[in-house]
PDB file of C-alpha atoms in Angstrom:
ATOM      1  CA  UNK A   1     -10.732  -8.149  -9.778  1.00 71.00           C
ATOM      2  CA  UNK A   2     -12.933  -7.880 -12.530  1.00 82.00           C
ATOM      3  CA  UNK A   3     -15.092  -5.252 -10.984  1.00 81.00           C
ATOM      4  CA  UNK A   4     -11.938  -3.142 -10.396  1.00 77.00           C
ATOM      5  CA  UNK A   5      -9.412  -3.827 -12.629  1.00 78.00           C
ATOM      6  CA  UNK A   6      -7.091  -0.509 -11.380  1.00 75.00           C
ATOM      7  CA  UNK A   7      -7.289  -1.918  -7.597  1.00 75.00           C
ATOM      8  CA  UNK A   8      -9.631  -1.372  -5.202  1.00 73.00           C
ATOM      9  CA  UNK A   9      -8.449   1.106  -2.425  1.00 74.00           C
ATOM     10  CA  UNK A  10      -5.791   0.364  -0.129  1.00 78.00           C
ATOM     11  CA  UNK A  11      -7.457   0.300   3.177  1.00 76.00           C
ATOM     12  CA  UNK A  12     -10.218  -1.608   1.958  1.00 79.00           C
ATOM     13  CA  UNK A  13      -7.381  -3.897   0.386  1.00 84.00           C
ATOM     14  CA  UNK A  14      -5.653  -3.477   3.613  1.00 87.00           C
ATOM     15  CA  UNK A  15      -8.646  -4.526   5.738  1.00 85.00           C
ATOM     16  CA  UNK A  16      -9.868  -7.497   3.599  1.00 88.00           C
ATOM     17  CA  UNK A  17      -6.315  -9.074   3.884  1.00 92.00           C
ATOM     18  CA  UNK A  18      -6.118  -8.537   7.575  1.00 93.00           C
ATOM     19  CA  UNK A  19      -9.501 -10.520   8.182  1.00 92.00           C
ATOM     20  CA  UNK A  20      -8.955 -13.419   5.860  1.00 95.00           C
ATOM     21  CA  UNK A  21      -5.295 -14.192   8.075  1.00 95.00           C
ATOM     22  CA  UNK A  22      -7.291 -14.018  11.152  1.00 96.00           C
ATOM     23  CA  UNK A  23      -6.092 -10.613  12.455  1.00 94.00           C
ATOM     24  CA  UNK A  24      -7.969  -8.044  14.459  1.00 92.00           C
ATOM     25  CA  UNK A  25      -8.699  -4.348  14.129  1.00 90.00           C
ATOM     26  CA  UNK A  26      -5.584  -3.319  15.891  1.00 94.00           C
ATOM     27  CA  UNK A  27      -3.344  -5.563  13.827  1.00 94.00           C
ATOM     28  CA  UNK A  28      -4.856  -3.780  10.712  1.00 92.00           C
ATOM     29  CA  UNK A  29      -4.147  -0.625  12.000  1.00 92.00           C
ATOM     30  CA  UNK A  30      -0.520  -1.346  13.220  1.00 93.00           C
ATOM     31  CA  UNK A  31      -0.356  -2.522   9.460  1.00 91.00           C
ATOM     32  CA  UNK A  32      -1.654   0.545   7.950  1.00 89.00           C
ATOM     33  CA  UNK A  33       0.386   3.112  10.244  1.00 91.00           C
ATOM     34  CA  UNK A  34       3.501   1.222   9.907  1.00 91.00           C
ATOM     35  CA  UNK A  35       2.619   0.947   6.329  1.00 89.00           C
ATOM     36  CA  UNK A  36       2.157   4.830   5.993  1.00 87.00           C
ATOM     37  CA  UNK A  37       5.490   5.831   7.694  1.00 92.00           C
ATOM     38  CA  UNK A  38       7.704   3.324   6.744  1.00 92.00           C
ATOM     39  CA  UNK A  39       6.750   4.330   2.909  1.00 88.00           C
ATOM     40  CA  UNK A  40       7.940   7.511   2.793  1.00 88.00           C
ATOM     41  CA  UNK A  41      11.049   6.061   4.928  1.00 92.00           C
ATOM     42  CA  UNK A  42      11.825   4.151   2.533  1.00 91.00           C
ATOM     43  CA  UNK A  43      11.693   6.343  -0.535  1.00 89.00           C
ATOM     44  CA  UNK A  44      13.830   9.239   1.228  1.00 88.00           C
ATOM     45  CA  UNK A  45      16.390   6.289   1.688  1.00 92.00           C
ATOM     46  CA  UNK A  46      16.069   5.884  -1.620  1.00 89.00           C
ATOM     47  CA  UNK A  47      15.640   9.567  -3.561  1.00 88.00           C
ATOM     48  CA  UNK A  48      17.756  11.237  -1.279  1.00 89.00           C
ATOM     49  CA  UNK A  49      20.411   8.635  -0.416  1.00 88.00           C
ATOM     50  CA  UNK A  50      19.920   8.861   3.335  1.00 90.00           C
ATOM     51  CA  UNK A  51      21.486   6.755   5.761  1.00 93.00           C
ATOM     52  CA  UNK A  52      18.845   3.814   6.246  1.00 94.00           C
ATOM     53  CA  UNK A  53      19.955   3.744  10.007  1.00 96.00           C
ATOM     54  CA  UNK A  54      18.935   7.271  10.751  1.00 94.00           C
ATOM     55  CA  UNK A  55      15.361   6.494   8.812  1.00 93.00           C
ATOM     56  CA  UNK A  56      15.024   3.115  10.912  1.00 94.00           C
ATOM     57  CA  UNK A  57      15.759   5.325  14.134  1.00 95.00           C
ATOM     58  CA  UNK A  58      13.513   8.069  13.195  1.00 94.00           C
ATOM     59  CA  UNK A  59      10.688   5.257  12.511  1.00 94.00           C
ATOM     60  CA  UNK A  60      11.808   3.790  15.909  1.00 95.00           C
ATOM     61  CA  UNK A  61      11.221   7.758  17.915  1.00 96.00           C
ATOM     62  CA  UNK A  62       7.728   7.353  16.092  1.00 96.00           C
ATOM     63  CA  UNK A  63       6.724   3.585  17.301  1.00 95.00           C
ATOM     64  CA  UNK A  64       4.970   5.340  20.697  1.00 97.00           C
ATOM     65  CA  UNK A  65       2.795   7.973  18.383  1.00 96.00           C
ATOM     66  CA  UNK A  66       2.411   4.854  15.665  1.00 96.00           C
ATOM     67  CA  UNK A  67       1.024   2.670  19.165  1.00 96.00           C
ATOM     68  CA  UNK A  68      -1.382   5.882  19.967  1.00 96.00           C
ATOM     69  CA  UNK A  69      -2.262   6.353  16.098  1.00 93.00           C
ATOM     70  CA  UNK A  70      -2.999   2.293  15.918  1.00 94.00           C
ATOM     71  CA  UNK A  71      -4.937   1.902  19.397  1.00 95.00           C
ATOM     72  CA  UNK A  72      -7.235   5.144  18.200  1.00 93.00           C
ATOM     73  CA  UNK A  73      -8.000   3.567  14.785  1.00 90.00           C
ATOM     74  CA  UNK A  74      -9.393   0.277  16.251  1.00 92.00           C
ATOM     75  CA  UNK A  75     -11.573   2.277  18.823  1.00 93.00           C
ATOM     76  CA  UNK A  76     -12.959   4.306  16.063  1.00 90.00           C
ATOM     77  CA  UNK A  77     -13.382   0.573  13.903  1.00 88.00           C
ATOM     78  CA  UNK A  78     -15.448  -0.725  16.579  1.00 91.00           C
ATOM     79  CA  UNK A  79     -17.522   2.185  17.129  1.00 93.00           C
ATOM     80  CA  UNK A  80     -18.096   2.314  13.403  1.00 89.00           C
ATOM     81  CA  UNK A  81     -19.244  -1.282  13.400  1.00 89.00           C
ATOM     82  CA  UNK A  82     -22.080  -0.374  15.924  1.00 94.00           C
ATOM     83  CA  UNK A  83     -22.554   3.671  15.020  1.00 93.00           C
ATOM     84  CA  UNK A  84     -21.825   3.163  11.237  1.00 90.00           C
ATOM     85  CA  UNK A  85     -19.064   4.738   8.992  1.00 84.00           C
ATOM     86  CA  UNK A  86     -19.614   8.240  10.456  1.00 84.00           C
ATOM     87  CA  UNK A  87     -18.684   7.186  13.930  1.00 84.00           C
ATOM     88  CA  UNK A  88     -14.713   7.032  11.734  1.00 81.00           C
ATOM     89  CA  UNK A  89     -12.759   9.989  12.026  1.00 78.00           C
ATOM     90  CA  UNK A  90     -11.905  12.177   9.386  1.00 69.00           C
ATOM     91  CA  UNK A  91      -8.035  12.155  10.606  1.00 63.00           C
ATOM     92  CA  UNK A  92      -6.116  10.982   7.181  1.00 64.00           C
ATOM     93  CA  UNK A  93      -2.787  11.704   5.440  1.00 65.00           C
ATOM     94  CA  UNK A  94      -4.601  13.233   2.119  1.00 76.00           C
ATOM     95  CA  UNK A  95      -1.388  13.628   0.749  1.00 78.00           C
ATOM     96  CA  UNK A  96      -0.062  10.333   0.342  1.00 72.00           C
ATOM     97  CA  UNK A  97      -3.296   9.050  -1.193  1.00 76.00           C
ATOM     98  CA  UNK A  98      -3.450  12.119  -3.457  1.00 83.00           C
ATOM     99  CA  UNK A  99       0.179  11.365  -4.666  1.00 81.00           C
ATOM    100  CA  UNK A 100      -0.462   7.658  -4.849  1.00 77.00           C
ATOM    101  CA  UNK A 101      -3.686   8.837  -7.609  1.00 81.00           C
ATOM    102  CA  UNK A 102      -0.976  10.937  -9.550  1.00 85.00           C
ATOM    103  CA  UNK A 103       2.089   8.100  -9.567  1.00 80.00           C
ATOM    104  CA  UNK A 104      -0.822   5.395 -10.525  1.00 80.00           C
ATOM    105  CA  UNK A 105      -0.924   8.264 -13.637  1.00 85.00           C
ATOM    106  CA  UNK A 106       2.400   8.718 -14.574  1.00 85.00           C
ATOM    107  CA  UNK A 107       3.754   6.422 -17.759  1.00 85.00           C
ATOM    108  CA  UNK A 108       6.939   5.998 -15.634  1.00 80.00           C
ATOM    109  CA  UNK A 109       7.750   4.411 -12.158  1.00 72.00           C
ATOM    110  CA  UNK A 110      10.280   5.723  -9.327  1.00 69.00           C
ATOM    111  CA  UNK A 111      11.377   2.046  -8.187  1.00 66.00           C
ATOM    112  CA  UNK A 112      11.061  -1.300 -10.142  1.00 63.00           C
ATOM    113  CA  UNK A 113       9.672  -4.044  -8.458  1.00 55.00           C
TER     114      UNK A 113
END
């Protein structure tokens, strides 16, 4: 904490947390992609005063490409454990983390917590 007083990056975050409760590669990544979709979900509920049912649904159409999205991430972890970080692919929703840089910027937040 002291080293990185702003955070250190999600996955990393996302990764440590996973290990210390005991979970596997594919539990981290069924985190992280559920994590990534459900996010946005959730905000449209919010900014745009959608029906959460229709969101939930829509997250629900997605669970098969979220299963695909999850089961590919885990390969690619072990590989990288054996082949090193370039055996990862490069496959990444820049946007989010490039909006989650500017928000962490802004002197005002979108949702209290």
């Amino acid at each position: 904490a002291a080293a990185r007083p702003r955070g250190a990056h999600q996955p990393v975050v996302l990764g440590l947390v996973a290990r210390s409760a005991g979970l596997g590669p594919l539990d981290a990544a069924y985190a992280s992609v559920y994590e990534s979709v459900s996010g946005p979900a959730t905000a449209a509920v919010r900014l745009l005063s959608l029906d959460p049912f229709d969101a939930t649904a829509v997250l629900a159409r997605l669970a098969p490409a979220m299963d695909a999205v999850a089961g590919r991430a885990a390969e690619a972890a072990a590989r990288a454990a054996v082949e090193g970080p370039d055996a990862l692919p490069a496959s990444a929703a820049p946007l989010l983390d490039i909006t989650a840089e500017l928000h962490a910027s802004w002197p005002v937040r979108l949702f209290a917590s």
